[in-house]
Structures are given as C-alpha cells and as structure tokens.
Short mmCIF file of C-alpha atoms in Angstrom, two decimals:
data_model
loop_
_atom_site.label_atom_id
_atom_site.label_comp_id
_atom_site.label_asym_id
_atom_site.label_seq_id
_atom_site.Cartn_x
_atom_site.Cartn_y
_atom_site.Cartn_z
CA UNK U 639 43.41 128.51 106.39
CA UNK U 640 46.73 128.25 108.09
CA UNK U 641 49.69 130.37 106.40
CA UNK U 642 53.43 130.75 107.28
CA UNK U 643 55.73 133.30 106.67
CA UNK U 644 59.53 132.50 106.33
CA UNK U 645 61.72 135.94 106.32
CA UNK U 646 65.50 135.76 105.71
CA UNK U 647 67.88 137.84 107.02
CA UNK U 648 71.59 138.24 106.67
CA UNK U 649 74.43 140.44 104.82
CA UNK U 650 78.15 140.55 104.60
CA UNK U 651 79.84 137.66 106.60
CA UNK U 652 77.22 136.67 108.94
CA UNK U 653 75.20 133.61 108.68
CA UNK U 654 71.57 134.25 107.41
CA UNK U 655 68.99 134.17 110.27
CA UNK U 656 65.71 132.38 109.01
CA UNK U 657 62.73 134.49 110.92
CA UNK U 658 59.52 131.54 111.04
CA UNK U 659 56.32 132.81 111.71
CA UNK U 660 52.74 130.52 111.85
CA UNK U 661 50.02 132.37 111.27
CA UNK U 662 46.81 130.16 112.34
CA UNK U 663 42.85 130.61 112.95
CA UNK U 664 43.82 134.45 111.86
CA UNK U 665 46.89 134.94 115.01
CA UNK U 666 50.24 135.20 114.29
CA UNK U 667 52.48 133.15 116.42
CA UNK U 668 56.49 133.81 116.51
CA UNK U 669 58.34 130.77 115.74
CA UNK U 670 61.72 132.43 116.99
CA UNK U 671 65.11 133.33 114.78
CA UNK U 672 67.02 129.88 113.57
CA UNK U 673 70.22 130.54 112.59
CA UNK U 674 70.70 128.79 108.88
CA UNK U 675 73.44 127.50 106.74
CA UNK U 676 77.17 129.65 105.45
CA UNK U 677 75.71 131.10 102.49
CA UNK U 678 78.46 129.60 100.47
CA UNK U 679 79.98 126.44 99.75
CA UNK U 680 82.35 124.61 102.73
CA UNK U 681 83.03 121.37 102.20
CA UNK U 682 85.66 119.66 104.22
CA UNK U 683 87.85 116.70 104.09
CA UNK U 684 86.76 114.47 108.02
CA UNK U 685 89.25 114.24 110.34
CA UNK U 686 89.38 110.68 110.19
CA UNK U 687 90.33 111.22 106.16
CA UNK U 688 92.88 113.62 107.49
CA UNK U 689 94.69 110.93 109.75
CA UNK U 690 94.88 108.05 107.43
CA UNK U 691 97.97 107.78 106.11
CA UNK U 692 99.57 104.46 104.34
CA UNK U 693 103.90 104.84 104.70
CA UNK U 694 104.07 102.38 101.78
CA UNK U 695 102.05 104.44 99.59
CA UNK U 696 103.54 107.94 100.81
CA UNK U 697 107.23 106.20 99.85
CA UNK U 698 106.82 104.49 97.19
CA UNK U 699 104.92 107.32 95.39
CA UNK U 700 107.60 109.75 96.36
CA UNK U 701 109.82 107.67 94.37
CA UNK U 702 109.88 109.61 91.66
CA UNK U 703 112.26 107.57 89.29
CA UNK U 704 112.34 105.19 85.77
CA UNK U 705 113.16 101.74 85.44
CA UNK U 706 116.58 101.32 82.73
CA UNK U 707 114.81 101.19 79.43
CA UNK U 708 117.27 98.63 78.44
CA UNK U 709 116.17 95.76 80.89
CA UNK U 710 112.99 94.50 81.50
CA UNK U 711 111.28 95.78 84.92
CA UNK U 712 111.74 92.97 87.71
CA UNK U 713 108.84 93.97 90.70
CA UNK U 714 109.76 92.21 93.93
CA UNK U 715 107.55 94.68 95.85
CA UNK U 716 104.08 93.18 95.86
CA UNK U 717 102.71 90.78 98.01
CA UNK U 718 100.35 89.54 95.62
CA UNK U 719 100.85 85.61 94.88
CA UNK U 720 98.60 86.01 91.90
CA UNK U 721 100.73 88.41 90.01
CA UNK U 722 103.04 86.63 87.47
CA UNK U 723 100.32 83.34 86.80
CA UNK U 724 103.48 80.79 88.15
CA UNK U 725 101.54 80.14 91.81
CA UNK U 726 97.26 79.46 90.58
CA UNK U 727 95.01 78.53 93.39
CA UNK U 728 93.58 75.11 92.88
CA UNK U 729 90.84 73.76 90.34
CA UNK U 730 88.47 72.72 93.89
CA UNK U 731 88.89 76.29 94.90
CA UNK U 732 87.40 77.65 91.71
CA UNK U 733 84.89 75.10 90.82
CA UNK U 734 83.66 75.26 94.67
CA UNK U 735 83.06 79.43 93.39
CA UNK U 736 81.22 78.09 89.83
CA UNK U 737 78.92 75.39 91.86
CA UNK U 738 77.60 78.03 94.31
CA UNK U 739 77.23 80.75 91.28
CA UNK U 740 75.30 78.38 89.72
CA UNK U 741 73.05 77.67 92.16
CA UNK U 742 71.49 81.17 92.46
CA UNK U 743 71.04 80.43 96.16
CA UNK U 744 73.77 83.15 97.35
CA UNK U 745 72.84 86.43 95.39
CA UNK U 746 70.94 87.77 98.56
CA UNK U 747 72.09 89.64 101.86
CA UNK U 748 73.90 87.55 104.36
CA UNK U 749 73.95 88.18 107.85
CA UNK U 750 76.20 90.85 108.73
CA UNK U 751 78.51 88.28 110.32
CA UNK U 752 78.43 85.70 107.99
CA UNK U 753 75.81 82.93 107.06
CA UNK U 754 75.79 80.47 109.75
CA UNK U 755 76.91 77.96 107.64
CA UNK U 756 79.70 79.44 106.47
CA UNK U 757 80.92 80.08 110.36
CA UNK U 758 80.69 76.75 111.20
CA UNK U 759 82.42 75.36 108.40
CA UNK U 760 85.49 77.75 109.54
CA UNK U 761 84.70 76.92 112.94
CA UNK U 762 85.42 73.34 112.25
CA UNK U 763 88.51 73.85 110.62
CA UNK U 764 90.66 75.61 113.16
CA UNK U 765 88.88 73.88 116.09
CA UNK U 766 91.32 71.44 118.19
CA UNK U 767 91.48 70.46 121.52
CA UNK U 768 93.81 73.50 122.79
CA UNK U 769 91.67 76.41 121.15
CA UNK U 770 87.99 75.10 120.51
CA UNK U 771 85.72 77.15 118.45
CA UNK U 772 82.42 76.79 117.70
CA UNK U 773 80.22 79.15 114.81
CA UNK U 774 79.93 81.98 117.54
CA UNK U 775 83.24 82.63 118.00
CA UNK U 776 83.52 83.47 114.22
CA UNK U 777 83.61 86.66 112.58
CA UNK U 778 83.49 86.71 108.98
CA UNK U 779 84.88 89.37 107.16
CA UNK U 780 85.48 90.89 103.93
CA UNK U 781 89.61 89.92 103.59
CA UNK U 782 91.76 89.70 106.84
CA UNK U 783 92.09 93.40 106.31
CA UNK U 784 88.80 94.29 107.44
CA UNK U 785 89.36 91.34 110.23
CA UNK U 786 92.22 93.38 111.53
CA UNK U 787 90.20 96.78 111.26
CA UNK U 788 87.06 95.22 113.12
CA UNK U 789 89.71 93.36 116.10
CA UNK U 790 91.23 97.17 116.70
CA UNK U 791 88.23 99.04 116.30
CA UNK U 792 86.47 96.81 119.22
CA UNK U 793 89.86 96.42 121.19
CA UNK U 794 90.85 100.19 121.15
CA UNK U 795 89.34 103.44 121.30
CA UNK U 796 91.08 106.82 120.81
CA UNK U 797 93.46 108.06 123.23
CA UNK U 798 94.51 104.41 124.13
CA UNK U 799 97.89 103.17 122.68
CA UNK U 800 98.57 99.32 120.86
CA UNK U 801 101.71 97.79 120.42
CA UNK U 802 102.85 96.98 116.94
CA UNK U 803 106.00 95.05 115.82
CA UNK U 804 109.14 97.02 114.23
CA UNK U 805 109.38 96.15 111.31
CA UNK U 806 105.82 95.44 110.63
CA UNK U 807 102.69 95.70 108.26
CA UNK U 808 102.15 99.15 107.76
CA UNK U 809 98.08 98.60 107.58
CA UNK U 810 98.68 98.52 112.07
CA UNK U 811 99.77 101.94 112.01
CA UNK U 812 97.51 103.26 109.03
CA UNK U 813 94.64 101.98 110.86
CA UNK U 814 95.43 103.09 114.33
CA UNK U 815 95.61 106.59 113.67
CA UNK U 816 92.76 107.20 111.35
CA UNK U 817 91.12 106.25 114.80
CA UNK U 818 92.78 108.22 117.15
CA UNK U 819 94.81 105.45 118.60
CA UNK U 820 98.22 106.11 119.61
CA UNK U 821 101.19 103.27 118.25
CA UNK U 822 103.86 102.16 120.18
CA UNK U 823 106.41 99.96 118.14
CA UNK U 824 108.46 96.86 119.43
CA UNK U 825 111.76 95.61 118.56
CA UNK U 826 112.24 92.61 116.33
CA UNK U 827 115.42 90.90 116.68
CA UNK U 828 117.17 89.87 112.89
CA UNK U 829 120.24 88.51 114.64
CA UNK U 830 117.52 86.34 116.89
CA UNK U 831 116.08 85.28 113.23
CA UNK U 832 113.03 88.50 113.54
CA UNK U 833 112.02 87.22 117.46
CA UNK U 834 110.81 89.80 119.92
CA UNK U 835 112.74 91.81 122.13
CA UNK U 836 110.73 90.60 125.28
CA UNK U 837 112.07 92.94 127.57
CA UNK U 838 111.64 96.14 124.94
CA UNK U 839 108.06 95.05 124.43
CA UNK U 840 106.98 95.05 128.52
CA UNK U 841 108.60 98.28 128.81
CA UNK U 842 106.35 100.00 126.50
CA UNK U 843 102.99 99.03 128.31
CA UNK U 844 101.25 101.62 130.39
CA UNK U 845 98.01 101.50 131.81
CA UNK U 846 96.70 103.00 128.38
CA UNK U 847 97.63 100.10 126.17
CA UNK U 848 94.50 98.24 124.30
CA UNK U 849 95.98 95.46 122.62
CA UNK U 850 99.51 93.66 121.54
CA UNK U 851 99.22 92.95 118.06
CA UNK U 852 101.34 89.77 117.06
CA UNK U 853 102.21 88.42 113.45
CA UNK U 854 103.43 85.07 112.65
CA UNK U 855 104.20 84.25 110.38
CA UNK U 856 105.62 87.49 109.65
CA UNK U 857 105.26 90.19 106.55
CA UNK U 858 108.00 91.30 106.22
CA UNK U 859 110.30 89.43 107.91
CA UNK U 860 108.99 86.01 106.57
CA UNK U 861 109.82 84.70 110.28
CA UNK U 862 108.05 82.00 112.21
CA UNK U 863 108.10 82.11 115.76
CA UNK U 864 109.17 78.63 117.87
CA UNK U 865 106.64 77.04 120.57
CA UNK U 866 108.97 78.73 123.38
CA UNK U 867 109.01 82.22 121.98
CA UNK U 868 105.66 82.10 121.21
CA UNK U 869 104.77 80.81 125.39
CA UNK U 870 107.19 84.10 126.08
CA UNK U 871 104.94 86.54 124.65
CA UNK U 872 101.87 85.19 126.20
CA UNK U 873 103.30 85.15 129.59
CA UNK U 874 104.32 89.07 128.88
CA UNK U 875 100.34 89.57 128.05
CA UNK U 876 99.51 87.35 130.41
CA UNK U 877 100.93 89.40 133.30
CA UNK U 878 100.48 92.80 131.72
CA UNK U 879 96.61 91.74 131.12
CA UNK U 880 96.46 93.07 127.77
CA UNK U 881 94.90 91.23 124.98
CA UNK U 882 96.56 89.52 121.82
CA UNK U 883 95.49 90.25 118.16
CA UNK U 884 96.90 87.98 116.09
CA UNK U 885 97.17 88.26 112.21
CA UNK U 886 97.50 84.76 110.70
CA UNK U 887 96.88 85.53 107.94
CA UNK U 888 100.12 82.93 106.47
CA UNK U 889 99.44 80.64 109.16
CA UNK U 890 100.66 77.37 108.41
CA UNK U 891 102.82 79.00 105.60
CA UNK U 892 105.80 78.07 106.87
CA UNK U 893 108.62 75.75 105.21
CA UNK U 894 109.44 71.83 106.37
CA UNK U 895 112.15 72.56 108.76
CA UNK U 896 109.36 74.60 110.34
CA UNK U 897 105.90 74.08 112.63
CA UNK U 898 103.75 76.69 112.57
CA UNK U 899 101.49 76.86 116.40
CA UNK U 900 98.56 79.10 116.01
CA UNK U 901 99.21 81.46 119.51
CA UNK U 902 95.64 80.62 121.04
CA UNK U 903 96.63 76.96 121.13
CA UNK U 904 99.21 78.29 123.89
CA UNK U 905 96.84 79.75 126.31
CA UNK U 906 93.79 78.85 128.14
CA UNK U 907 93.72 82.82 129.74
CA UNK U 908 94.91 85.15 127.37
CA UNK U 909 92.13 86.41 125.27
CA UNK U 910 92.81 86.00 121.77
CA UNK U 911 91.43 87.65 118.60
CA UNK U 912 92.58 85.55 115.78
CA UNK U 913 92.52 87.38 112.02
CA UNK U 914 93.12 85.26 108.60
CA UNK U 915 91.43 84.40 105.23
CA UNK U 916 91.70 82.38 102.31
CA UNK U 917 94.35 85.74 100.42
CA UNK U 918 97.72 83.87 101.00
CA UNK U 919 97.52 80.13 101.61
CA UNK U 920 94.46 79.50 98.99
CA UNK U 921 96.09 82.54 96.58
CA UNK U 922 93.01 84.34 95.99
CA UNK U 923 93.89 87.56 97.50
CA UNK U 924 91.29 89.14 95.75
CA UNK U 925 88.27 87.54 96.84
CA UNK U 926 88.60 89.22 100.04
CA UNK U 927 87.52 86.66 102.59
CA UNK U 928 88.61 86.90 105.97
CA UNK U 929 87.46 85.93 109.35
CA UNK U 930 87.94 86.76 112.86
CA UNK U 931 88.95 83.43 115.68
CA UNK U 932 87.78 84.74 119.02
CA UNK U 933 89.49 83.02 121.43
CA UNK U 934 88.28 83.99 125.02
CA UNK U 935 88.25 80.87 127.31
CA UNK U 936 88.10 82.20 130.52
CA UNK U 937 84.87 84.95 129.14
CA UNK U 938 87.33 87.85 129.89
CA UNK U 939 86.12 89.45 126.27
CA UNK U 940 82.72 88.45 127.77
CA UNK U 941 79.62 89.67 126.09
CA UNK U 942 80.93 93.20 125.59
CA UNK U 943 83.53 92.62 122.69
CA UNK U 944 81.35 89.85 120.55
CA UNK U 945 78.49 92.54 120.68
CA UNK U 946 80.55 95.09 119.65
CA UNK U 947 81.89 93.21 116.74
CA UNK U 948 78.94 92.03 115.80
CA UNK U 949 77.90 95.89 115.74
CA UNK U 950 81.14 96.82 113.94
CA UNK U 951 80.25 94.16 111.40
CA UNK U 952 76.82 95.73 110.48
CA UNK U 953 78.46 98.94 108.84
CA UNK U 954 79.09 97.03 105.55
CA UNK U 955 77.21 93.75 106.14
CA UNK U 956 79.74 91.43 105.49
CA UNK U 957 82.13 89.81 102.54
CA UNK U 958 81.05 88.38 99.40
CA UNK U 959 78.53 85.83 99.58
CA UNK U 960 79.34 83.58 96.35
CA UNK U 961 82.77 82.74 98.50
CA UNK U 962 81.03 82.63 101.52
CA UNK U 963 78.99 79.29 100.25
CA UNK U 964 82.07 77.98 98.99
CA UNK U 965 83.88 78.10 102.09
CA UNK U 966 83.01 74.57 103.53
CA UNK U 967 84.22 72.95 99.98
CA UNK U 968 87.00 75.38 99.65
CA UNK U 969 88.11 74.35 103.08
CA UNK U 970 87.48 70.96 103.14
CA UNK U 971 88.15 69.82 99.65
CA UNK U 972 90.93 71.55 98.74
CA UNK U 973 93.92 68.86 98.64
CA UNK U 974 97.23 68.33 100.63
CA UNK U 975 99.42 68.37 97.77
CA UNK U 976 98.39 72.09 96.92
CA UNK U 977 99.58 73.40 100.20
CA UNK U 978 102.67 71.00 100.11
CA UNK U 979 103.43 72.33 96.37
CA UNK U 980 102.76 76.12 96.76
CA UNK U 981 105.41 75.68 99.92
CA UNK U 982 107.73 74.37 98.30
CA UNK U 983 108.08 76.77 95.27
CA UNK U 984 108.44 79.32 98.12
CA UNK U 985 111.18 77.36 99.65
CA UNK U 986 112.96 76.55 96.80
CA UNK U 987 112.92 80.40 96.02
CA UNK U 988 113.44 81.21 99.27
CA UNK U 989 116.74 79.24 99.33
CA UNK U 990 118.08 80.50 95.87
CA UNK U 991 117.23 84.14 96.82
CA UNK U 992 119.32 83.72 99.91
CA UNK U 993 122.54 81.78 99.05
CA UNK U 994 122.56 84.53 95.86
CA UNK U 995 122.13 87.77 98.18
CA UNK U 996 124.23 86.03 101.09
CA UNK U 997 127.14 85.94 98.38
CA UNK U 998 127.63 89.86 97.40
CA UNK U 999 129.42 92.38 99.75
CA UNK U 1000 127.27 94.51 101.29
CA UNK U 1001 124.36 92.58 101.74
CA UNK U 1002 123.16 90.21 104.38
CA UNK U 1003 120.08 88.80 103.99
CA UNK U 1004 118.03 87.15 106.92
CA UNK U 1005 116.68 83.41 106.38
CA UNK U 1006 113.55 83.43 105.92
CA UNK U 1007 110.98 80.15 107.30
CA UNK U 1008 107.42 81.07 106.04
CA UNK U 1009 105.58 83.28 104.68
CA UNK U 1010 106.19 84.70 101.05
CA UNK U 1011 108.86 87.62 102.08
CA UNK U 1012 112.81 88.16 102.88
CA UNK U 1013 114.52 90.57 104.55
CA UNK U 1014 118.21 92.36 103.62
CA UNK U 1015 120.33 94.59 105.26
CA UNK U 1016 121.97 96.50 103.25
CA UNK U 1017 125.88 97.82 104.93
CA UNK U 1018 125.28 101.46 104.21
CA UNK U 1019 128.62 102.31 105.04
CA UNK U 1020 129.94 100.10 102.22
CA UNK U 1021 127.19 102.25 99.83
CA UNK U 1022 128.30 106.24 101.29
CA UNK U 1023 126.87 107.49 97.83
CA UNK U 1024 123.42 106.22 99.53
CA UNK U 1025 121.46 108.80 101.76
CA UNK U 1026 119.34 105.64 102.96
CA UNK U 1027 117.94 102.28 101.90
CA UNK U 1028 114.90 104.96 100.01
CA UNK U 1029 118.05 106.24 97.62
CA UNK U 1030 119.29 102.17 97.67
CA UNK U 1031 116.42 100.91 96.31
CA UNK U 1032 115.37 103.86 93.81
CA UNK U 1033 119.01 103.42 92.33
CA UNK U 1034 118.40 100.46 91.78
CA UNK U 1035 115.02 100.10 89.92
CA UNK U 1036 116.79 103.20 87.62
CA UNK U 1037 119.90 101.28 86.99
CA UNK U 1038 118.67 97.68 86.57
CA UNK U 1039 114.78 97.69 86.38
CA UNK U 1040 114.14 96.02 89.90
CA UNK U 1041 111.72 96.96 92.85
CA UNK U 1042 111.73 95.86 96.14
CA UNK U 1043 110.76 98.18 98.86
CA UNK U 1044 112.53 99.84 101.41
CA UNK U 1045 112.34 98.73 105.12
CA UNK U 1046 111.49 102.06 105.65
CA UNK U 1047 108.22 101.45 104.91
CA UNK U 1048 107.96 99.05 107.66
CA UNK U 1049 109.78 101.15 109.99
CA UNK U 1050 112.89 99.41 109.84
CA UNK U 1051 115.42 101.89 107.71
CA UNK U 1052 118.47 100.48 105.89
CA UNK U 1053 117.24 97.16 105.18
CA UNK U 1054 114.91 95.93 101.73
CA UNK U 1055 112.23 93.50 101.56
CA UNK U 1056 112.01 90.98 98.57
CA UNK U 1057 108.87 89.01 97.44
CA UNK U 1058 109.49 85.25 97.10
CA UNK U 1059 106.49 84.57 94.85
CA UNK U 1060 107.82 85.39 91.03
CA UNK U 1061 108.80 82.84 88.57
CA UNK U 1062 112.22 81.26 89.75
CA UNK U 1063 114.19 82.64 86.98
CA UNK U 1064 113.16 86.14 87.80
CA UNK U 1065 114.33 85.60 91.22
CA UNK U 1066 117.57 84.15 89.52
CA UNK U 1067 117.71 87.02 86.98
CA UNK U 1068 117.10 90.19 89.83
CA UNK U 1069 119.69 88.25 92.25
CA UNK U 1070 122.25 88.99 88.99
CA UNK U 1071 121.17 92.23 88.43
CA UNK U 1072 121.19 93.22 92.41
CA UNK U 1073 124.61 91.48 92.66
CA UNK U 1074 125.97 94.12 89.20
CA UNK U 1075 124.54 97.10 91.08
CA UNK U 1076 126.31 96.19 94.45
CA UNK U 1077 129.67 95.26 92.67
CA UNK U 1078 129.45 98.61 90.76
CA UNK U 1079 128.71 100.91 94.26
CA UNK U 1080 130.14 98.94 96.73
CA UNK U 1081 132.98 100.84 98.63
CA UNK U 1082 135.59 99.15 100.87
CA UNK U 1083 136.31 100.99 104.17
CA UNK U 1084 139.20 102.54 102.75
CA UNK U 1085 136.76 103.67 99.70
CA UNK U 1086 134.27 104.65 101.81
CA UNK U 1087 136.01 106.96 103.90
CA UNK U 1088 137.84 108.47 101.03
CA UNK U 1089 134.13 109.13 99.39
CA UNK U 1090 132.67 110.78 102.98
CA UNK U 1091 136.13 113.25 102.90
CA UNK U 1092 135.34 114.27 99.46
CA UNK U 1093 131.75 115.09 100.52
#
C-alpha cells in the first residue's frame, strides 16, 4: 500500500517549508521542499482597489457640515430625475416592465451581450442613413456606466493616456486610474457657451493617447454642441487618428432652440464608440440599462475591439433581463409627448434658475441648452471670506439648507453646479435663499480689499 509522509518545517519569521515524501511498492521517493504559506494572516486591499478613487465622493464626504435647522434642506446636487416624484417615467415604460414579468419568459441567463432581440430593437432605433447599425454593432450593458467602463477598458490599456473634458464627469477619471490609464484634461470654454478649446485639446495628444472621450450633451455643463463644433472635433481625431468615445447618455435632451446631432452621424472615418441608456431621457436611472453604438465604418476597430468587448462583457454577463425584453416596447411605444413634456419642465426650470442667479452680484451663471444641469461662477473676489467654491458651497448648505456641488469636483474650481430636475418652486425657493446668502457675503472691491488687509 502506498503511504506519504508530509513533514513541516519552519520557526521564527521564515515561511514554513512543507518536506513531501511518496513512499510506494516499499521505496521512498523525495518529493523535494515546497515552500508554503506566511504562517499568519495577510490580507491585502488589490491595487486596482487602491487606485479607484471617486472626487465627488472624496469632497462631498469631506464636507463635514449641517444644514440650518430652521429651513428645510434644498439638494440640488443629484443627478437623479427620480428623486422628488415631479418628473415619473411614462405608464408604456412600466407596463412594457409588468408584460415581460409576467410572461416568465426572461428569468434565465441572457447572452453576455444582450439577447439578440433586444440588440436589434436598439439597433433600429438609432439607425439612419449617416450612422447605420445593425444588432452587431450593439453592446448591451448594465447602465451607460458600465458602457463607458467596457468602451475604455477595450480602447485603453495601462500606461496609455485618454483625454477627458475639464469640467467633466468624474466617473472618466475614476475609471481611468483604477486601470492604470493616465488622464489628460481639456479645456471647456464657458464664455464659448462650454465648447472645446480645439487648439488646447490637439496639444495634449502624444503618441500614447487611446481615446478622446466626448460628452454632449454635457454633465455638468448642460451644453450642447452645434453641427460645426461638433465637425471640429472630428477633424482634430480625424487627423490625430485617435478614436472617439462618446457618452450620450442625454442625447436628444436638449431644449427647442436646440438640435441635438449624435457625433457618428458626422463621420464616415472616425471610429466611434457610442455609450447611452434608457437612465436620463426614459427617467429610470435605476434600471441600469445601457448600451454601447459601435460605429466603425471604414473596419478600423476591425475584429479586434468587438471581440474584446464581447470578452469584456462576459465578466458579469450582462444587464437585467426583465428590461432587456422590454426594450423594443419601451423604445418604440413610448410617446412623443413624454419626451416633449419632460423637456420642457427642464426648460422652464432651466430659464427661471438662470434669470434668478443671473440677477445677484457675484454670480454668473452659464445658459444652459440640454441636459438636466447648470453651471455658476461664483466672483470669489467679491466672497474673500471664501477659501474656494468647497467653503462657498458648505456655507451655504449651513446657512440656508441648500446643496449643490462644487465645480471642484469636476475639476473646474470656483464655479457650482445646480440640478434642474426638482419641483419648480424648490428651484424658486433655493434661487431666494442663494440670492440672501450672496447679499449677506458679498463684498464690493472696496470691501473686499479692506477684508484681505485685515487678514
């Protein structure tokens, strides 16, 4: 009968050494000295844990400060359309949800990129003439978050660089360096109403540069960039050779005196990866379902990038089924007038937010055409008790009970972002309260510099 004989060895600091020996037909055969496991417990955060880091989070839970018990906490901070109950998606949205729960036919796994089905029900709806799509060139993904995480993963790998906008959505950056990839940030223009510096962009790509990541409309600017601007960029990625990620996620968000053009309908050679989902125009941010567009007319992507998305898509096989077999009804019975009504509660907020802000000293707020966000800069040296737009904006929850974040979090100091999506009387009531806390610190120049002498 065969035996074995396991001896282990170690003392002190050193790692025990396991001695194997096989014993068999009665000779012993050595097995050799296999150097085993710390004989104590070492368990490590991954690197990749170590390098994710989310700016919005890090600030706004640094803010270490209490709303005035006295008034009733205003948040302007989230982008979360669902939050107050005043912007509801639309009854075909959630009886397309009950019809497919009831059918018990989409309780199982789907494919990892989405049920074919499903892909060519979004395939139909963005494809036109300029940018055809058929069910391969879809990605589906669980929310537009993922879709973004899945375009950089397969467009970038670590050591490379990607060019992100300034100010911007902080997932880019959060993303990018949990994977080792290097961020370069361009210039937005608020005097060119949040365009591109063209020139500051070009200047920042090197032969190490993956991707240029483009949003429109924009969070947080709330921007929407024109045909022509739009043509500019491509031309810049165009002669650079470096590929476009678009989030569209508020694609055709944008207000009447506004047309929203999707970028890939621009190009026949730029390679395109387009990343949306039903979050923001169908208001179900929750039911995380995105997709990917890929855009790739002249095969430049080739075979390479839709294998390795489809690869990158097998690590948590895909979004939620139930909304997955509602897509085609969600997409194609959904009516005009919700669209047309959700945009116009935005614009009509959008307006009122403005001409309020646009009225007190110190502030100057940038028009915003889409999207559910606003940008204000606020004219620190008319506020010299303020450190920054951080102090601004903490001050201001403590004194009058509202939140909206500071453009630091989107790399863009000195300037606040406010959500358009509350009830229009809480955008009425904060613009009050925001226009008290200005009049009470607002310094003239003469104030101001009598204030930075005393300091």
């Amino acid at each position: 009968m065969d035996s074995y004989l396991i001896q282990v060895n170690g003392h002190g600091n050193h790692a025990p050494i396991l001695d194997v020996h096989l014993k068999t037909n009665g000779n012993s055969i050595s097995l050799g000295k296999v150097k085993g496991r710390k004989g104590r417990w070492a368990v490590r955060a991954s690197e990749m844990s170590k390098k994710t880091f989310n700016p919005v989070r890090a600030i706004v839970d640094s803010m270490k400060v209490e709303p005035n018990p006295k008034k009733a906490m205003i948040s302007l901070s989230l982008g979360d359309p669902t939050v107050f109950g005043n912007l509801p998606t639309n009854d075909e949205v959630t009886r397309a949800v009950k019809e497919v729960l009831d059918s018990g036919h989409y309780n199982g796994y789907a494919p990892s990129v989405g049920y074919l089905s499903c892909r060519e029900a979004v395939a139909a709806y963005y494809n036109c003439p300029e940018a055809p799509l058929e069910a391969q060139d879809i990605i589906l993904t669980s929310g537009c978050s993922q879709a973004i995480e899945l375009a950089l993963a397969v467009l970038a790998k670590p050591g490379q660089n990607i060019l992100v906008p300034r100010p911007g959505f902080s997932l880019y950056k959060t993303l990018a360096l949990s994977m080792g990839i290097e961020v370069k940030l361009y210039n937005l223009l608020p005097e060119k109403a949040w365009e591109i510096d063209l020139k500051h962009l070009e200047s920042l790509v090197d032969e190490k540069t993956a991707c240029l990541i483009v949003n429109n409309p924009s969070n947080p600017c709330g921007s929407v960039f024109s045909k022509s601007h739009l043509q500019k960029i491509l031309a810049v990625a165009s002669r650079q050779c470096v590929p476009i990620l678009a989030d569209e996620i508020y694609g055709d968000m944008v207000f009447a005196d506004c047309k929203y053009e999707p970028i890939a309908t621009l190009s026949t050679n730029v390679p395109i990866l387009s990343c949306g989902g039903l979050a923001k125009r169908w208001l179900v941010p929750g039911w995380r379902m995105g997709w990917i567009l890929i855009h790739d007319r002249r095969d430049i992507f080739g075979n390479e990038i839709r294998d390795g998305l489809l690869r990158l898509s097998q690590r948590i096989l895909g979004p939620c089924t139930i909304v997955q077999g509602a897509l085609e009804r969600i997409l194609h019975r959904t009516p005009p007038e919700f669209y047309h009504n959700t945009l116009s509660i935005l614009k009509s907020n959008a307006d009122l937010c403005y001409a309020a802000l646009s009225a007190i000293p110190g502030l100057q707020p940038v028009r915003p055409t889409g999207a559910m966000y606003l940008m204000v800069e606020i004219e620190m040296e008319h506020f010299p008790e303020f450190e920054n737009d951080v102090e601004f904006t903490e001050r201001l929850i403590s004194e009058q009970s509202v939140f909206c974040l500071p453009a630091t979090c989107f790399e863009y100091p000195n300037f606040f972002r406010v959500v358009i999506t509350v009830p229009e009387e809480m955008i009425l009531e904060a613009c009050s309260r925001i226009q008290e806390f200005c009049e009470t610190h607002y310094q003239g120049a003469e104030g101001a510099q009598d204030l930075e002498c005393d300091k």
